[in-house]
PDB file of N, CA and C in Angstrom:
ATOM      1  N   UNK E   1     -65.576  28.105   9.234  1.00  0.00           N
ATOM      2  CA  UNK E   1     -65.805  28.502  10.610  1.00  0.00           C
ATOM      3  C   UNK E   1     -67.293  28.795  10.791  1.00  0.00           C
ATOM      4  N   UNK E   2     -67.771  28.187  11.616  1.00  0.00           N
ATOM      5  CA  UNK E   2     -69.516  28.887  11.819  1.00  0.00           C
ATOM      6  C   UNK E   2     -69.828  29.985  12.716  1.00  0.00           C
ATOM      7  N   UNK E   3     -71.008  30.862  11.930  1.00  0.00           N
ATOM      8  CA  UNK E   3     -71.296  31.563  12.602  1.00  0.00           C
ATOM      9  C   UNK E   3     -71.975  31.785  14.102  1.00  0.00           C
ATOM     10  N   UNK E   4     -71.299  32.573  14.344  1.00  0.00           N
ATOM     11  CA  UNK E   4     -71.499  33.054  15.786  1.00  0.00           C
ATOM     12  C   UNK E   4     -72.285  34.179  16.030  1.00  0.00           C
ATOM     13  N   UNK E   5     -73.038  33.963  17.058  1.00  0.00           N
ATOM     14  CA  UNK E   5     -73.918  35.065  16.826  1.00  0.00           C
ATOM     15  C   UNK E   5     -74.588  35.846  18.276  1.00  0.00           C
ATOM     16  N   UNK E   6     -73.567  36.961  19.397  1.00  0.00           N
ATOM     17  CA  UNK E   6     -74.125  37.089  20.095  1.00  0.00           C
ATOM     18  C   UNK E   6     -75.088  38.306  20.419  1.00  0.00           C
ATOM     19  N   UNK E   7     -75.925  38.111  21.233  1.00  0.00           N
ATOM     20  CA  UNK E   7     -76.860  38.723  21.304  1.00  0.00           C
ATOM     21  C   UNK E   7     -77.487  39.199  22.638  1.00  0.00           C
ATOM     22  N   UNK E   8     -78.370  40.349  22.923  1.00  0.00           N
ATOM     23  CA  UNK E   8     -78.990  39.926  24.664  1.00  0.00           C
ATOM     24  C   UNK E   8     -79.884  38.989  24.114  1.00  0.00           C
ATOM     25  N   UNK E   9     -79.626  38.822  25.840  1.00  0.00           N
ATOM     26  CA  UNK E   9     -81.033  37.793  26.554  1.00  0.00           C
ATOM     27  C   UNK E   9     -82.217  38.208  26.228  1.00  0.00           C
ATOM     28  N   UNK E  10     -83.312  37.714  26.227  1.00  0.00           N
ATOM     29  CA  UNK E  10     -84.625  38.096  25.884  1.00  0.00           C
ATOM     30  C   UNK E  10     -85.211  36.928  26.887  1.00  0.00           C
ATOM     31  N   UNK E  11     -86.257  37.763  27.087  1.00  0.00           N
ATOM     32  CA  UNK E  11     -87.500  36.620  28.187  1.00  0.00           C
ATOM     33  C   UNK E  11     -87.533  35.296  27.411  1.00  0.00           C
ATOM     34  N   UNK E  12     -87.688  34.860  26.778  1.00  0.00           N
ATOM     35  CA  UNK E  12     -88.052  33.733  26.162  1.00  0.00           C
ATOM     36  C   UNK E  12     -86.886  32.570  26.153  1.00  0.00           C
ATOM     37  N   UNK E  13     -85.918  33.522  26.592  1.00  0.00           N
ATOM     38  CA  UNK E  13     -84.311  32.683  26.670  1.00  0.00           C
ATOM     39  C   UNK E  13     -84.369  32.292  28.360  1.00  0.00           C
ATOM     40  N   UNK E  14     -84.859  32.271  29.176  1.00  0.00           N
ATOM     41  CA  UNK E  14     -85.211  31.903  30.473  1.00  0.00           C
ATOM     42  C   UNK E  14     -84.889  30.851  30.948  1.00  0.00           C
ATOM     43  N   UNK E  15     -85.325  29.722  30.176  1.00  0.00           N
ATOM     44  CA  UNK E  15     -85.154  28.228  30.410  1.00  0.00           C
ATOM     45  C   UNK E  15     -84.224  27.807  29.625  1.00  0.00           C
ATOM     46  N   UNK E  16     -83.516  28.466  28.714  1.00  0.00           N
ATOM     47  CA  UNK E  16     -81.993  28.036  28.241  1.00  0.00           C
ATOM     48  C   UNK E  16     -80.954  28.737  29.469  1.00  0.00           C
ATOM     49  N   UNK E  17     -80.962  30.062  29.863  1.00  0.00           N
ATOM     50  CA  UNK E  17     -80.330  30.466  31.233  1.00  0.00           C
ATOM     51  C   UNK E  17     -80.280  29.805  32.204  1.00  0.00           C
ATOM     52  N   UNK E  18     -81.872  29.161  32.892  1.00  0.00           N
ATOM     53  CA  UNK E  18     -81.789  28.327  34.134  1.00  0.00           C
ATOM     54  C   UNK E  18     -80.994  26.874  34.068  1.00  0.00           C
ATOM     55  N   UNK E  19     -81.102  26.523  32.458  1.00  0.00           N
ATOM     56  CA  UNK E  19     -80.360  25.343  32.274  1.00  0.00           C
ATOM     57  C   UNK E  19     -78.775  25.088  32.312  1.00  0.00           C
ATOM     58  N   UNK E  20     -78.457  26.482  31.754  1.00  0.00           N
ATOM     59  CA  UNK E  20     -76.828  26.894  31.720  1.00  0.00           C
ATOM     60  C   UNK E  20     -76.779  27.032  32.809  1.00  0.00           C
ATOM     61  N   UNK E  21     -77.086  27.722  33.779  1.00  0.00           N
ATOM     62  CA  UNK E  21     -77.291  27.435  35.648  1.00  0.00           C
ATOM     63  C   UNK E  21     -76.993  25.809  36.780  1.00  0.00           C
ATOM     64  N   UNK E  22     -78.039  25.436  35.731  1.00  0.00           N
ATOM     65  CA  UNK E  22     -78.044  23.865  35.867  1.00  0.00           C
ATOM     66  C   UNK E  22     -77.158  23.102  35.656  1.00  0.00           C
ATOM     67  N   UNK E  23     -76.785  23.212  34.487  1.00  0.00           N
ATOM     68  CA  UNK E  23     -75.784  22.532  34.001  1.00  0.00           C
ATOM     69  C   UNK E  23     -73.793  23.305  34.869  1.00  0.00           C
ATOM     70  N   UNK E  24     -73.615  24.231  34.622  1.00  0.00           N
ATOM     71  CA  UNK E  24     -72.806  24.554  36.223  1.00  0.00           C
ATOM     72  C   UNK E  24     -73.065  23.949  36.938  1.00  0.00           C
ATOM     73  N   UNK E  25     -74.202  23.837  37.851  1.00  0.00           N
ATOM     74  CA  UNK E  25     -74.092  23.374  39.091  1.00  0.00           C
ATOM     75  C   UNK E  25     -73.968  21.857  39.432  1.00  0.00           C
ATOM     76  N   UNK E  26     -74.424  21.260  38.067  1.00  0.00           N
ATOM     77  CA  UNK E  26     -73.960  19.509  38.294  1.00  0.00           C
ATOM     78  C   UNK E  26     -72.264  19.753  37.987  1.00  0.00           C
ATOM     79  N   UNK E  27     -72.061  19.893  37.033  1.00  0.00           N
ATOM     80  CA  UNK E  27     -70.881  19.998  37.009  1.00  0.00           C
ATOM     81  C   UNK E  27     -69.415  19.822  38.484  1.00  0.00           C
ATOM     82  N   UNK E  28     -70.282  21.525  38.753  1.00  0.00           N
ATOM     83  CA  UNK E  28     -69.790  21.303  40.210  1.00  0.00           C
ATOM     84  C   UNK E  28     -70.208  20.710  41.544  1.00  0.00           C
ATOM     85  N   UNK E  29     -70.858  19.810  41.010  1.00  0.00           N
ATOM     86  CA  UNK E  29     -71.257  18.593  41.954  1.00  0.00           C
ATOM     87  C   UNK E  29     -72.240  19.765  43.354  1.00  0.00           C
ATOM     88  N   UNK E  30     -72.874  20.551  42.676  1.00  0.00           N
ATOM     89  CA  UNK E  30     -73.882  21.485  43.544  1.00  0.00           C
ATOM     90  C   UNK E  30     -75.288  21.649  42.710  1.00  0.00           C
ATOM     91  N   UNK E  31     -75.428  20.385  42.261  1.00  0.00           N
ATOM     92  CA  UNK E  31     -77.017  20.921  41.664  1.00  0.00           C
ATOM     93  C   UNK E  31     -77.988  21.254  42.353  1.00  0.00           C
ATOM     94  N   UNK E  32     -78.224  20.674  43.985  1.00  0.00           N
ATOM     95  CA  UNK E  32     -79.241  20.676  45.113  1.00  0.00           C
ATOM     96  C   UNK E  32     -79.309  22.465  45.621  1.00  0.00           C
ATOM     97  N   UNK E  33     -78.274  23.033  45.227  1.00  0.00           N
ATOM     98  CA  UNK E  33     -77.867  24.564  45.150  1.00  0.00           C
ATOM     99  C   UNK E  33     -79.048  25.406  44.572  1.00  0.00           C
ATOM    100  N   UNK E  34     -79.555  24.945  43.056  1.00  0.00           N
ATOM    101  CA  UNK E  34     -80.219  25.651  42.692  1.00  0.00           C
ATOM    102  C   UNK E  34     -81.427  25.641  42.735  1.00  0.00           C
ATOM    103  N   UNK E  35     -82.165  26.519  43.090  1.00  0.00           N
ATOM    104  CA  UNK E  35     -83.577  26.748  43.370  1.00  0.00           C
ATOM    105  C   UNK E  35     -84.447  27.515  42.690  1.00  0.00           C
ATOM    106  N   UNK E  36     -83.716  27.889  41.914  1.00  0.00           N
ATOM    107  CA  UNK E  36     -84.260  28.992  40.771  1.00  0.00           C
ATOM    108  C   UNK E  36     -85.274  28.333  39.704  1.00  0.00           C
ATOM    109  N   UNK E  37     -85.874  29.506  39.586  1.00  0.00           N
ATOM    110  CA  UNK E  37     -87.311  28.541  38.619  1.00  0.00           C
ATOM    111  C   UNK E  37     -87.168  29.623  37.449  1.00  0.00           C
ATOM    112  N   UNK E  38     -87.992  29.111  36.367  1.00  0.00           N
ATOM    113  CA  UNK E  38     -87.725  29.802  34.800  1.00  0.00           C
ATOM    114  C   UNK E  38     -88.545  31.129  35.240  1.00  0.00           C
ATOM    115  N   UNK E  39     -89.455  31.360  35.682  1.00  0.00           N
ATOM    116  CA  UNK E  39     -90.273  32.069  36.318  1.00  0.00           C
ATOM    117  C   UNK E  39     -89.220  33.514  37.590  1.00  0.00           C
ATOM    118  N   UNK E  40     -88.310  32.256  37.951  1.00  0.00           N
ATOM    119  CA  UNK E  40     -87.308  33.788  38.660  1.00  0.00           C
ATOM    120  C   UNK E  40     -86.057  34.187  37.828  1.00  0.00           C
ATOM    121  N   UNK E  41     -85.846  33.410  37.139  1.00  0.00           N
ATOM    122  CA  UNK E  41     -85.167  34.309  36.042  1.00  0.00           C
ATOM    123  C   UNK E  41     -85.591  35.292  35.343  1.00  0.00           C
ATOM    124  N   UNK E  42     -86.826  35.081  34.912  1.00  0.00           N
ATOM    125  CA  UNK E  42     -87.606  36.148  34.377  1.00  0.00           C
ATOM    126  C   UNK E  42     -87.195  37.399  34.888  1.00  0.00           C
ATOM    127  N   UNK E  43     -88.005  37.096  36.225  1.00  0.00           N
ATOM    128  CA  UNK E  43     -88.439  38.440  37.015  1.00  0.00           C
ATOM    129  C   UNK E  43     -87.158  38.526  37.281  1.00  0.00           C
ATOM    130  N   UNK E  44     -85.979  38.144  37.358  1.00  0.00           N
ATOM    131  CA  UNK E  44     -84.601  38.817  37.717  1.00  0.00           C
ATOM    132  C   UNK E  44     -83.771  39.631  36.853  1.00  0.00           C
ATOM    133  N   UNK E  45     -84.109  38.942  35.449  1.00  0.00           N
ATOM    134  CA  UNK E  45     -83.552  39.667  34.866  1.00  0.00           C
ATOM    135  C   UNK E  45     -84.134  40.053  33.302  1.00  0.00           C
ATOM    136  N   UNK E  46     -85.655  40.235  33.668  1.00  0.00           N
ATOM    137  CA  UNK E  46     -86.166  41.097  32.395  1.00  0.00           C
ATOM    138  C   UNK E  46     -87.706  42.186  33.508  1.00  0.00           C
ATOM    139  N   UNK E  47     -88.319  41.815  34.528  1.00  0.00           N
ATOM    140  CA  UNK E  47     -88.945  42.456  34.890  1.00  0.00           C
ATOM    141  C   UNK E  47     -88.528  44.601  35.497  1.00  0.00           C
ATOM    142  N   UNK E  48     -89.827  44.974  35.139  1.00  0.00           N
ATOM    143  CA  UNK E  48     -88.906  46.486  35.379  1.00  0.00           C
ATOM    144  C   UNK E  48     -88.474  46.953  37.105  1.00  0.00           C
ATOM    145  N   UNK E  49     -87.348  46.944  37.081  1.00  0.00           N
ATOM    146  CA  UNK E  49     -86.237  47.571  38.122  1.00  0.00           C
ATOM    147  C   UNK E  49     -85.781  46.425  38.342  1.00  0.00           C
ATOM    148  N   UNK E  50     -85.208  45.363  37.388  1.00  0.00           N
ATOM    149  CA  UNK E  50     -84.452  43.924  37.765  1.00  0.00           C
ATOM    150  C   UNK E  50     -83.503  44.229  37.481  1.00  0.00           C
ATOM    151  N   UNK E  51     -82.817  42.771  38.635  1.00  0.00           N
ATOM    152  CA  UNK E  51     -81.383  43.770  39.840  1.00  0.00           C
ATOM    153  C   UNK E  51     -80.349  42.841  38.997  1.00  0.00           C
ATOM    154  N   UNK E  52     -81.016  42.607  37.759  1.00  0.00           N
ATOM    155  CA  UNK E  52     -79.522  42.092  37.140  1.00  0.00           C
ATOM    156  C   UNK E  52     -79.686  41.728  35.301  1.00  0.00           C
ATOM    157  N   UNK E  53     -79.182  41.947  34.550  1.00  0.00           N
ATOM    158  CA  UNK E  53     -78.883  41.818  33.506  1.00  0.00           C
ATOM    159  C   UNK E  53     -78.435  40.604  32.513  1.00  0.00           C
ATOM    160  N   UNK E  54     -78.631  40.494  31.223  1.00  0.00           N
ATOM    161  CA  UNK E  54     -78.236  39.311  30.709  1.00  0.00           C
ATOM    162  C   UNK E  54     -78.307  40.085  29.146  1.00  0.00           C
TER     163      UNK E  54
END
């Protein structure tokens, strides 16, 4: 069985997040949906008083 290994998010994980984003939204045939840049993930969810977690 391989290891698994979870962990938080860290800034540097940004553009693997926006991609898992990405990748949802083709999926659901809504990629034109996302507008998010690696840059607002950041600030969403590692800058101080960001309104959301990972």
């Amino acid at each position: 069985m391989p290891h698994i290994l979870i962990r938080q998010a860290e800034p540097a994980d940004a553009a693997l997040i926006l991609r898992f984003i990405t990748d949802l939204a083709v999926y659901e045939k809504a990629e034109d949906e996302v507008v998010a840049t690696v840059l607002d993930i950041q600030r969403s969810l590692f800058s101080e008083g960001a309104n959301a977690h990972a």
